[in-house]
XYZ file of C-alpha atoms in Angstrom:
663
model
C -1.072 19.665 -46.470
C 2.452 21.075 -46.083
C 1.676 23.744 -48.674
C -1.585 24.640 -46.895
C 0.403 25.282 -43.717
C 2.488 27.912 -45.575
C 5.885 26.329 -45.029
C 8.777 27.834 -46.941
C 9.568 24.847 -49.194
C 13.160 24.995 -50.394
C 13.380 21.735 -52.330
C 11.047 19.072 -53.702
C 12.380 15.525 -54.151
C 10.583 12.740 -55.968
C 11.985 9.530 -54.500
C 9.128 6.988 -54.406
C 9.509 4.289 -57.041
C 6.149 2.860 -58.036
C 5.645 -0.861 -57.880
C 4.407 -1.462 -54.330
C 6.655 -4.449 -53.758
C 9.815 -5.148 -51.752
C 12.136 -4.151 -54.601
C 10.338 -0.821 -55.068
C 10.859 0.005 -51.363
C 14.595 -0.664 -51.652
C 14.842 1.343 -54.880
C 13.006 4.266 -53.226
C 15.536 4.335 -50.373
C 18.395 4.143 -52.866
C 16.982 6.952 -55.002
C 16.612 9.188 -51.944
C 20.205 8.464 -50.886
C 21.404 9.541 -54.334
C 19.438 12.825 -54.338
C 19.716 13.947 -50.703
C 23.455 14.852 -50.490
C 23.131 17.768 -52.935
C 20.141 19.134 -51.039
C 21.797 18.843 -47.632
C 25.006 20.423 -48.912
C 23.003 23.398 -50.127
C 20.755 23.779 -47.052
C 23.406 23.001 -44.391
C 20.802 22.452 -41.633
C 21.807 22.626 -37.961
C 19.380 19.858 -37.041
C 17.450 17.329 -39.120
C 14.096 16.304 -37.584
C 13.171 12.762 -38.624
C 9.783 11.360 -37.716
C 8.657 7.784 -37.225
C 9.608 4.521 -38.854
C 8.898 4.660 -42.593
C 11.537 3.458 -45.057
C 11.868 6.941 -46.600
C 12.767 8.318 -43.134
C 15.638 5.811 -42.976
C 17.131 7.384 -46.103
C 16.954 10.835 -44.494
C 18.604 9.676 -41.258
C 21.347 7.790 -43.097
C 22.200 10.805 -45.241
C 22.243 13.239 -42.315
C 24.375 10.930 -40.121
C 26.999 10.421 -42.848
C 27.092 14.182 -43.519
C 27.605 15.067 -39.829
C 24.205 16.706 -39.372
C 22.567 16.411 -35.962
C 19.422 14.293 -36.014
C 16.407 14.603 -33.712
C 14.189 11.510 -33.997
C 10.538 11.722 -32.976
C 8.596 8.620 -31.792
C 11.573 6.308 -31.326
C 11.659 3.454 -28.839
C 8.203 2.120 -29.685
C 7.445 -1.464 -30.639
C 4.912 -2.458 -33.287
C 5.610 -5.833 -34.880
C 6.713 -5.443 -38.524
C 9.741 -4.280 -40.525
C 8.905 -0.831 -39.135
C 10.482 -1.949 -35.841
C 13.832 -2.557 -37.520
C 13.700 0.749 -39.387
C 12.657 2.681 -36.277
C 15.458 1.222 -34.161
C 17.988 1.772 -36.953
C 17.047 5.461 -37.030
C 17.430 5.520 -33.229
C 21.042 4.389 -33.540
C 21.740 7.137 -36.111
C 19.977 9.914 -34.171
C 21.655 12.224 -31.653
C 18.500 13.345 -29.819
C 15.241 11.535 -29.141
C 11.675 12.620 -28.469
C 9.521 9.703 -27.318
C 5.825 9.393 -26.567
C 5.483 6.862 -23.753
C 7.240 5.718 -20.618
C 7.925 2.302 -22.155
C 9.444 3.882 -25.261
C 11.754 5.903 -23.018
C 12.780 2.698 -21.213
C 13.462 0.977 -24.549
C 15.713 3.838 -25.683
C 17.674 3.652 -22.440
C 17.963 -0.127 -22.831
C 19.280 0.471 -26.358
C 22.191 2.391 -24.760
C 20.993 5.860 -25.802
C 22.143 8.766 -23.611
C 19.375 9.495 -21.107
C 20.246 13.200 -21.094
C 19.355 13.359 -24.789
C 15.931 11.715 -24.415
C 12.779 13.777 -23.930
C 9.528 12.122 -22.859
C 7.160 14.600 -24.491
C 4.128 12.623 -25.653
C 2.827 12.373 -29.198
C 2.586 15.758 -31.011
C -0.677 14.765 -32.680
C -2.322 14.553 -29.235
C -1.926 18.339 -28.968
C -4.608 18.588 -31.638
C -6.556 15.480 -30.717
C -7.394 16.464 -27.139
C -8.895 19.768 -28.242
C -10.669 18.466 -31.347
C -13.755 16.563 -30.240
C -15.963 19.537 -29.405
C -15.629 21.119 -32.860
C -18.347 20.941 -35.526
C -18.281 17.431 -36.923
C -21.669 16.696 -38.490
C -20.818 18.430 -41.776
C -17.601 16.379 -42.001
C -19.452 13.107 -41.364
C -22.053 13.960 -44.012
C -19.388 14.976 -46.543
C -17.504 11.679 -46.297
C -20.268 9.180 -45.429
C -23.579 10.666 -46.562
C -26.402 12.809 -45.185
C -28.208 9.900 -43.514
C -25.347 8.811 -41.240
C -25.421 9.564 -37.519
C -22.495 9.795 -35.072
C -21.476 6.466 -33.503
C -23.321 4.612 -36.285
C -20.524 4.129 -38.815
C -17.139 2.416 -39.065
C -13.713 3.666 -40.171
C -11.546 0.922 -41.748
C -7.820 1.370 -42.371
C -5.676 -1.664 -43.146
C -2.123 -1.814 -44.499
C -0.034 -4.708 -45.831
C 2.346 -6.481 -43.454
C 5.568 -6.483 -45.456
C 6.965 -9.532 -43.656
C 3.865 -11.627 -44.508
C 2.186 -10.110 -47.565
C 0.168 -13.176 -48.542
C -1.483 -13.479 -45.132
C -2.226 -9.745 -44.882
C -4.047 -9.835 -48.246
C -6.146 -12.792 -47.072
C -6.921 -10.982 -43.795
C -8.030 -7.897 -45.761
C -10.440 -10.055 -47.769
C -11.925 -11.476 -44.561
C -12.240 -7.988 -43.089
C -14.167 -6.670 -46.099
C -16.456 -9.732 -46.009
C -17.116 -9.212 -42.290
C -17.848 -5.498 -42.809
C -20.247 -6.348 -45.635
C -22.108 -8.781 -43.362
C -22.134 -6.316 -40.457
C -24.107 -3.929 -42.682
C -23.027 -0.546 -41.334
C -21.884 2.466 -43.339
C -18.089 2.215 -43.564
C -15.376 4.627 -44.642
C -12.565 2.507 -46.144
C -9.209 4.216 -46.667
C -6.844 2.833 -49.282
C -3.710 1.122 -47.900
C -0.296 2.804 -47.883
C 2.317 2.213 -50.597
C 4.192 -0.600 -48.843
C 4.839 -3.867 -50.629
C 1.515 -5.691 -50.986
C -0.694 -2.597 -51.234
C -1.312 -3.090 -54.961
C -2.752 -6.561 -54.294
C -4.960 -5.171 -51.490
C -6.400 -2.532 -53.839
C -7.172 -5.336 -56.315
C -9.123 -7.122 -53.572
C -11.174 -3.950 -52.946
C -12.013 -3.613 -56.615
C -12.743 -7.305 -57.053
C -15.326 -7.088 -54.267
C -16.808 -3.871 -55.680
C -16.148 -1.870 -52.526
C -15.911 1.453 -54.396
C -19.455 0.994 -55.727
C -21.092 -0.747 -52.748
C -23.852 1.420 -51.142
C -22.533 0.778 -47.623
C -18.918 1.698 -48.372
C -17.094 4.935 -49.112
C -13.575 4.210 -50.414
C -11.094 7.116 -50.323
C -7.335 7.558 -50.750
C -6.867 10.468 -48.368
C -8.732 12.452 -45.696
C -7.233 15.723 -44.355
C -5.957 15.235 -40.808
C -8.357 17.703 -39.114
C -11.317 15.973 -40.756
C -9.979 12.497 -40.098
C -9.785 13.354 -36.366
C -13.499 14.162 -36.304
C -14.399 11.015 -38.251
C -12.623 8.623 -35.869
C -13.696 10.594 -32.770
C -17.371 10.048 -33.557
C -17.190 6.602 -35.181
C -18.960 3.598 -33.699
C -15.761 1.647 -34.241
C -12.423 1.687 -36.076
C -11.044 -1.534 -37.560
C -7.753 -2.432 -39.226
C -4.068 -2.508 -38.372
C -3.011 1.134 -38.562
C -0.975 2.619 -35.731
C -3.585 5.384 -35.690
C -6.063 2.912 -34.209
C -3.898 1.924 -31.263
C -2.376 5.393 -30.717
C -4.420 8.449 -31.665
C -7.941 6.993 -31.464
C -7.456 6.217 -27.769
C -7.709 9.969 -27.109
C -11.445 9.751 -27.859
C -12.302 6.384 -26.293
C -13.544 5.153 -29.692
C -13.672 1.320 -29.836
C -10.898 -0.165 -31.978
C -10.434 -3.650 -33.431
C -6.734 -4.244 -34.129
C -6.248 -7.038 -36.654
C -3.173 -9.225 -37.036
C 0.400 -8.624 -35.940
C 1.284 -5.261 -37.480
C 0.835 -3.437 -34.131
C 1.414 -6.427 -31.865
C 3.918 -4.682 -29.591
C 2.179 -1.311 -29.237
C 0.944 -0.025 -25.900
C -2.822 0.312 -26.114
C -5.715 1.694 -24.103
C -8.620 -0.459 -22.986
C -10.564 0.681 -26.071
C -8.476 -1.683 -28.248
C -9.583 -5.275 -28.809
C -6.862 -7.385 -30.439
C -7.754 -10.078 -32.977
C -4.245 -11.373 -33.452
C -5.234 -14.472 -35.465
C -7.777 -12.877 -37.775
C -8.104 -16.078 -39.813
C -11.886 -16.331 -40.165
C -14.634 -13.941 -41.157
C -16.691 -15.069 -38.158
C -13.982 -14.081 -35.672
C -13.771 -10.561 -37.115
C -17.572 -10.325 -37.197
C -17.799 -11.317 -33.519
C -15.255 -8.638 -32.668
C -17.417 -6.055 -34.497
C -20.456 -7.102 -32.454
C -18.436 -6.817 -29.231
C -16.953 -3.386 -29.941
C -19.361 -1.408 -32.139
C -21.063 1.475 -30.378
C -19.214 1.208 -27.066
C -17.632 4.210 -25.360
C -14.391 3.767 -23.435
C -12.509 6.191 -21.179
C -10.155 8.384 -23.150
C -6.548 7.237 -22.920
C -3.522 9.485 -22.477
C -0.874 6.781 -22.825
C 0.603 8.603 -25.825
C 0.306 12.197 -24.678
C -1.336 14.870 -22.554
C -1.685 17.620 -25.170
C 1.541 19.469 -24.324
C 4.087 17.711 -26.549
C 4.855 20.558 -28.954
C 5.876 23.129 -26.276
C 8.136 20.480 -24.693
C 9.758 19.659 -28.039
C 10.334 23.350 -28.857
C 11.953 23.869 -25.468
C 14.097 20.777 -26.030
C 15.221 22.033 -29.460
C 16.207 25.419 -28.022
C 18.269 23.711 -25.323
C 20.499 21.836 -27.809
C 24.053 23.139 -27.739
C 25.263 23.244 -31.341
C 28.842 23.699 -30.106
C 29.035 20.392 -28.237
C 30.808 17.474 -29.950
C 28.768 15.823 -32.686
C 30.035 12.288 -32.028
C 27.345 10.151 -30.390
C 28.039 8.535 -27.055
C 26.366 5.288 -26.111
C 25.595 4.462 -22.488
C 26.386 0.786 -22.325
C 25.245 -1.292 -19.315
C 24.826 -0.837 -16.453
C 21.841 1.247 -17.595
C 20.823 4.251 -15.524
C 17.904 3.895 -13.122
C 14.440 4.548 -14.492
C 14.381 8.284 -13.914
C 11.904 10.393 -15.859
C 13.027 13.922 -16.561
C 11.462 16.806 -18.387
C 13.331 19.392 -20.416
C 14.632 21.125 -17.282
C 16.056 17.812 -16.033
C 13.751 17.848 -13.034
C 12.444 14.541 -11.716
C 8.861 14.078 -12.844
C 6.996 11.627 -10.637
C 4.576 9.125 -12.151
C 1.462 9.473 -10.001
C -2.229 8.709 -9.650
C -5.160 10.724 -8.376
C -6.781 8.667 -5.606
C -10.307 9.384 -4.354
C -11.749 7.921 -1.136
C -15.500 8.295 -0.639
C -16.181 7.665 3.030
C -19.351 8.023 5.062
C -18.108 11.294 6.582
C -15.264 12.651 4.465
C -14.362 12.917 0.808
C -10.610 12.723 0.249
C -8.456 13.197 -2.853
C -4.725 12.535 -2.917
C -1.815 12.624 -5.352
C -0.050 9.273 -4.854
C 3.352 8.453 -6.335
C 4.402 5.127 -7.861
C 6.188 4.293 -4.586
C 3.044 4.801 -2.507
C 4.018 8.207 -1.159
C 1.063 10.543 -0.617
C 2.456 13.712 -2.192
C -0.545 15.854 -1.264
C -3.960 15.179 0.267
C -7.211 17.156 0.198
C -10.141 16.533 2.578
C -13.731 17.849 2.552
C -16.951 16.756 4.242
C -18.869 14.339 2.015
C -22.072 16.132 0.877
C -25.432 14.455 1.435
C -26.849 14.831 -2.099
C -25.691 13.329 -5.398
C -25.367 16.671 -7.227
C -23.268 18.300 -4.511
C -21.100 15.201 -4.134
C -20.308 14.689 -7.838
C -19.575 18.411 -8.288
C -17.247 18.395 -5.291
C -15.412 15.301 -6.586
C -14.876 16.986 -9.973
C -13.771 20.243 -8.351
C -11.286 18.548 -6.003
C -9.853 16.367 -8.791
C -9.409 19.329 -11.153
C -7.643 21.282 -8.395
C -5.438 18.289 -7.533
C -4.542 17.727 -11.199
C -3.534 21.384 -11.550
C -1.488 21.188 -8.359
C 0.200 18.009 -9.650
C 1.740 20.003 -12.503
C 3.301 22.421 -9.991
C 4.559 19.484 -7.933
C 6.048 17.951 -11.112
C 3.823 14.866 -10.905
C 2.505 13.280 -14.101
C -1.017 11.976 -13.411
C -1.663 8.652 -15.186
C -5.302 8.248 -14.185
C -7.887 8.399 -11.401
C -8.746 5.608 -8.957
C -11.863 5.795 -6.773
C -12.558 3.826 -3.588
C -16.176 3.896 -2.427
C -18.427 1.958 -0.087
C -21.054 -0.424 -1.445
C -21.277 -2.780 -4.409
C -19.378 -1.612 -7.482
C -19.200 -2.774 -11.096
C -15.511 -2.014 -11.803
C -15.830 -2.891 -15.502
C -18.269 -0.050 -16.123
C -17.157 2.244 -13.298
C -20.639 2.240 -11.736
C -21.672 2.190 -8.060
C -24.554 -0.319 -8.081
C -25.668 -0.095 -4.440
C -24.162 2.017 -1.705
C -23.929 1.557 2.038
C -26.409 3.412 4.235
C -23.631 5.810 5.203
C -23.505 7.382 1.718
C -26.913 8.669 0.590
C -28.155 9.057 -3.026
C -25.349 6.828 -4.308
C -27.038 3.960 -6.190
C -26.606 3.294 -9.939
C -24.057 6.122 -10.184
C -21.689 6.299 -13.181
C -18.474 7.698 -11.723
C -16.199 6.962 -14.664
C -17.802 9.080 -17.398
C -17.950 12.539 -15.764
C -14.415 12.285 -14.379
C -12.958 10.903 -17.607
C -14.711 13.570 -19.692
C -13.559 16.381 -17.398
C -9.960 15.327 -16.809
C -9.242 13.461 -20.073
C -7.850 10.631 -17.956
C -8.749 6.957 -17.576
C -10.783 6.248 -14.418
C -11.099 3.100 -12.282
C -13.673 2.502 -9.529
C -13.913 -0.249 -6.907
C -15.284 -1.107 -3.498
C -13.280 0.149 -0.493
C -12.635 -3.382 0.777
C -11.217 -4.443 -2.566
C -9.072 -1.290 -2.629
C -7.635 -2.188 0.774
C -6.599 -5.586 -0.611
C -5.043 -3.943 -3.678
C -3.127 -1.571 -1.408
C -1.697 -4.508 0.537
C -0.791 -6.290 -2.721
C 1.205 -3.335 -4.055
C 2.497 -1.538 -0.961
C 1.816 -3.671 2.098
C 2.304 -7.081 3.630
C 0.594 -8.860 0.738
C 3.304 -7.797 -1.713
C 4.531 -10.831 -3.656
C 1.974 -13.231 -2.114
C -0.194 -15.333 -4.402
C -3.161 -15.722 -2.020
C -4.192 -13.551 0.922
C -7.274 -11.961 2.467
C -7.686 -8.454 3.887
C -10.331 -7.662 6.530
C -11.199 -4.030 7.239
C -12.384 -3.205 10.746
C -13.894 0.251 10.752
C -17.358 1.755 10.832
C -18.415 -1.451 9.068
C -16.575 -4.672 8.307
C -15.368 -5.269 4.753
C -12.601 -6.983 2.917
C -10.904 -8.104 -0.244
C -9.594 -11.428 -1.536
C -6.444 -11.856 -3.628
C -6.323 -15.281 -5.301
C -3.491 -16.245 -7.645
C -2.304 -12.611 -7.553
C -5.697 -11.348 -8.812
C -8.550 -9.569 -7.013
C -11.750 -11.626 -6.791
C -14.924 -9.674 -7.670
C -17.437 -12.508 -8.032
C -20.180 -13.064 -10.604
C -22.289 -10.129 -9.368
C -19.438 -8.050 -7.881
C -20.374 -9.180 -4.380
C -17.313 -11.217 -3.436
C -15.462 -10.494 -0.161
C -18.503 -9.128 1.715
C -16.724 -10.654 4.689
C -18.540 -8.508 7.244
C -21.720 -10.426 6.471
C -20.420 -13.881 7.259
C -22.927 -15.188 9.810
C -21.266 -16.392 13.025
C -24.406 -16.785 15.176
C -27.942 -17.798 14.241
C -29.495 -15.694 16.994
C -27.061 -12.777 17.089
C -27.851 -9.038 16.977
C -29.473 -7.384 13.971
C -27.154 -6.299 11.159
C -27.492 -3.317 8.798
C -27.804 -5.767 5.888
C -31.186 -6.970 7.217
C -29.892 -10.263 8.589
C -28.608 -10.950 12.095
C -25.569 -12.596 13.636
C -23.137 -11.207 11.046
C -19.558 -10.316 11.986
C -20.435 -6.649 11.355
C -23.251 -6.826 13.922
C -20.649 -7.736 16.567
C -17.282 -6.263 15.613
C -17.849 -3.098 13.546
C -17.431 0.410 14.897
C -21.210 0.833 14.691
C -21.763 -2.318 16.777
C -19.304 -1.197 19.448
C -20.915 2.244 19.488
C -24.313 0.595 20.052
C -22.974 -1.388 22.995
C -21.144 1.642 24.405
C -24.372 3.668 24.377
C -26.190 0.886 26.211
C -23.562 0.828 28.952
C -23.522 4.616 29.139
C -27.319 4.811 29.436
C -27.099 2.319 32.310
C -24.234 4.316 33.921
C -21.913 1.297 33.518
C -19.435 2.707 30.957
C -17.386 5.315 32.784
C -14.717 4.250 35.259
C -12.229 6.253 37.261
C -10.094 8.409 34.980
C -12.793 8.638 32.263
C -15.234 11.351 31.252
C -17.428 12.074 28.228
C -18.243 15.751 27.527
C -21.974 16.471 27.208
C -21.632 17.634 23.592
C -19.692 14.515 22.545
C -21.435 11.357 21.292
C -20.470 8.086 22.950
C -18.595 5.836 20.540
C -16.406 2.777 20.080
C -13.283 4.566 21.303
C -14.917 5.235 24.684
C -15.688 1.523 24.993
C -12.062 0.650 24.192
C -10.817 3.236 26.698
C -13.097 1.811 29.404
C -11.848 -1.708 28.690
C -8.224 -0.569 29.006
C -9.035 1.064 32.377
C -10.447 -2.194 33.700
C -14.186 -1.997 32.950
C -15.154 -5.692 32.999
C -18.338 -5.218 30.935
C -16.476 -3.276 28.254
C -13.770 -5.955 28.204
C -16.439 -8.653 27.759
C -18.024 -6.776 24.825
C -14.643 -6.400 23.098
C -13.864 -10.063 23.710
C -17.212 -11.078 22.149
C -16.543 -8.817 19.177
C -13.057 -10.272 18.733
C -14.469 -13.788 19.024
C -17.037 -13.084 16.293
C -14.293 -11.719 14.049
C -12.090 -14.725 14.890
C -14.854 -17.163 13.924
C -15.236 -15.282 10.649
C -11.513 -15.604 10.006
C -11.717 -19.354 10.741
C -14.456 -19.641 8.096
C -12.252 -17.729 5.653
C -9.292 -20.013 6.377
C -11.438 -23.096 5.785
C -12.963 -21.668 2.579
C -10.098 -19.822 0.884
C -7.014 -21.321 2.588
C -4.967 -18.116 2.103
C -1.323 -17.855 3.095
C -1.951 -14.651 5.072
C -4.831 -12.746 6.692
C -4.331 -8.995 7.119
C -6.487 -7.067 9.606
C -6.785 -3.441 8.557
C -8.523 -0.421 10.036
C -8.689 1.398 13.371
C -9.943 -1.609 15.369
C -7.500 -4.203 14.009
C -4.910 -3.909 16.784
C -7.614 -4.359 19.453
C -8.824 -7.641 17.908
C -5.632 -9.345 16.768
C -4.879 -11.364 19.944
C -8.460 -12.620 20.373
C -8.608 -13.597 16.687
C -5.415 -15.645 17.010
C -6.779 -17.366 20.150
C -9.985 -18.349 18.324
C -7.980 -19.741 15.380
C -5.975 -21.928 17.779
C -9.184 -23.159 19.406
C -11.505 -23.577 16.403
C -9.538 -23.933 13.160
C -8.429 -27.169 11.538
C -4.831 -28.013 12.333
C -3.915 -27.669 8.647
C -4.645 -23.906 8.690
C -3.574 -22.965 12.216
C -0.146 -21.926 10.987
C -1.575 -19.272 8.656
C -0.310 -15.936 9.882
C -2.708 -13.151 10.910
C -1.164 -9.677 11.013
C -2.190 -6.062 11.500
C -1.742 -3.861 8.432
C 0.990 -1.254 8.618
C -0.586 0.926 5.903
C -1.914 4.277 7.138
C -4.159 5.071 4.144
C -5.249 1.735 2.590
C -8.282 3.172 0.743
C -6.277 5.923 -0.995
C -3.326 3.627 -1.727
C -5.642 0.950 -3.116
C -7.420 3.465 -5.341
C -4.026 4.641 -6.605
C -2.815 1.084 -7.226
C -5.684 0.489 -9.699
C -4.153 3.233 -11.836
C -0.494 2.439 -11.271
C -0.822 -1.326 -11.823
C -3.339 -1.340 -14.675
C -2.455 -3.536 -17.670
C -3.736 -1.964 -20.873
C -3.485 -4.899 -23.240
C -6.582 -6.956 -24.045
C -6.496 -10.076 -26.221
C -9.457 -11.626 -28.067
């Protein structure tokens, strides 16, 4: 592959000692250390680039460090779970400059006392190819390696290596994997293991089971990188313990089953299902049934496709005249500040989308909850216009984020109605948003932006916003009630958002507080929303206005302006007794709903959010004192101090998301 890329090869060294056991690995390192000094003396390189965590890379780094050659280490700071960790961190201590792929890796390097000014967070170089690869011709590659009768998403790629710290167990796990793949009965491309200690025994297992001659298996020692990309991008699943599965494959959203402990510490996208104790064939087989054929959002944890230009810029910035001696930054460690090659603060951010009944809003939101920039458009009435506008606004915001030096980690969407957050689908919308049922929001956004996407109901997003940025921060149990055009809410229980068995939890606006109350938009009557929502107040305001009982001295409503809830509130403030009575009834209905919540959930805090919250708070507290059990009367009820709860909640889904899944 190096020859095909037309590199000017100055020297060839043969340093790998055959044997595939622990002694052979040590001998290989020793042989390289013997041969490298002559080569380095002849070449006299300014900088030695060392990649990764293989034992042969350790020999390179050791030689260069002892011969006073500057070392740039790529992909340091990561955690996997085998001897590779020790080798990787050893190379880190020898290296003068560091190029890392993820935010966590950068943090690890800083914690290891490396100089922050010599660390570049660039992303993984392979992602530069990966993110532009999927649209290329792939059918001929699939047919060449797996046969003419194989279709995309209907085959498996298997790649499993020995775990050098537990060879016996890794051989047994490989046997179980091959048995499970045989039972699963799908065409499978099996790559031979690497040359680490234990690989010889794994190859024996393959031959003992006849894998090379089995009609469902294609066993190969090597696939060119460009072709391998296409094979994993269009596979129904990848299985094994290669770092490729937890790193590169995430760029395509291909399902991955990660077996054992070899990659136990890696950051992973949601496409990875971990089978840490792969001790039975049945467990691996169940994992295959769970993962095969799924499609996940593409993950950009390890890169955004621009690593190589960053690394080149970093290399050019190195001053070869500065002292060679490494300096370690011992504690106290610098604050977590991300910087690009120009040493400019790069802000970790999310794209937040708020789909309201009237407006469609997109914002760039920083990790601290600062709205860096906001875009607002009228929400179109049809599905096609709406989805196109969302894509257009998000693409524009993502481009603007680069200029603002914000790194977008993903997209969070807040929308009205019932949402399946696992699939990113709006199941049923409110009447305010038309043509918005059974809508897959995740796929088009993820495909367009190459970013992970999360979707949830606006009430749930308000609760998430309070948990991360508001008065619910640090609380184990609290409830948020939104008072706006409708009444919604979200429930945080034991620090987690409650969705319910059919994603219908926290429909707090439809708690019935009167058996013979006014009709509600849900089809029932007597709900909180029928009394206390903006729509309900608007209804009552119109009634008063039609009867000439709304306006009082100091008030007027222009002829071209619709009467609404704010006019009712204004009239009440100016002494209109009927308006005051309506607001008191609305506040009482909301208060009774809160009493029911206190008796059902027993939260430690209730947060009233939205434009009407401040007008209801005193009445709600009065009703709690009158109606609630004494054991819950001390629960505090407060008005939210967040200005944009929907956007902040949508952003928090991205900023707080935990990528690890365990099976």
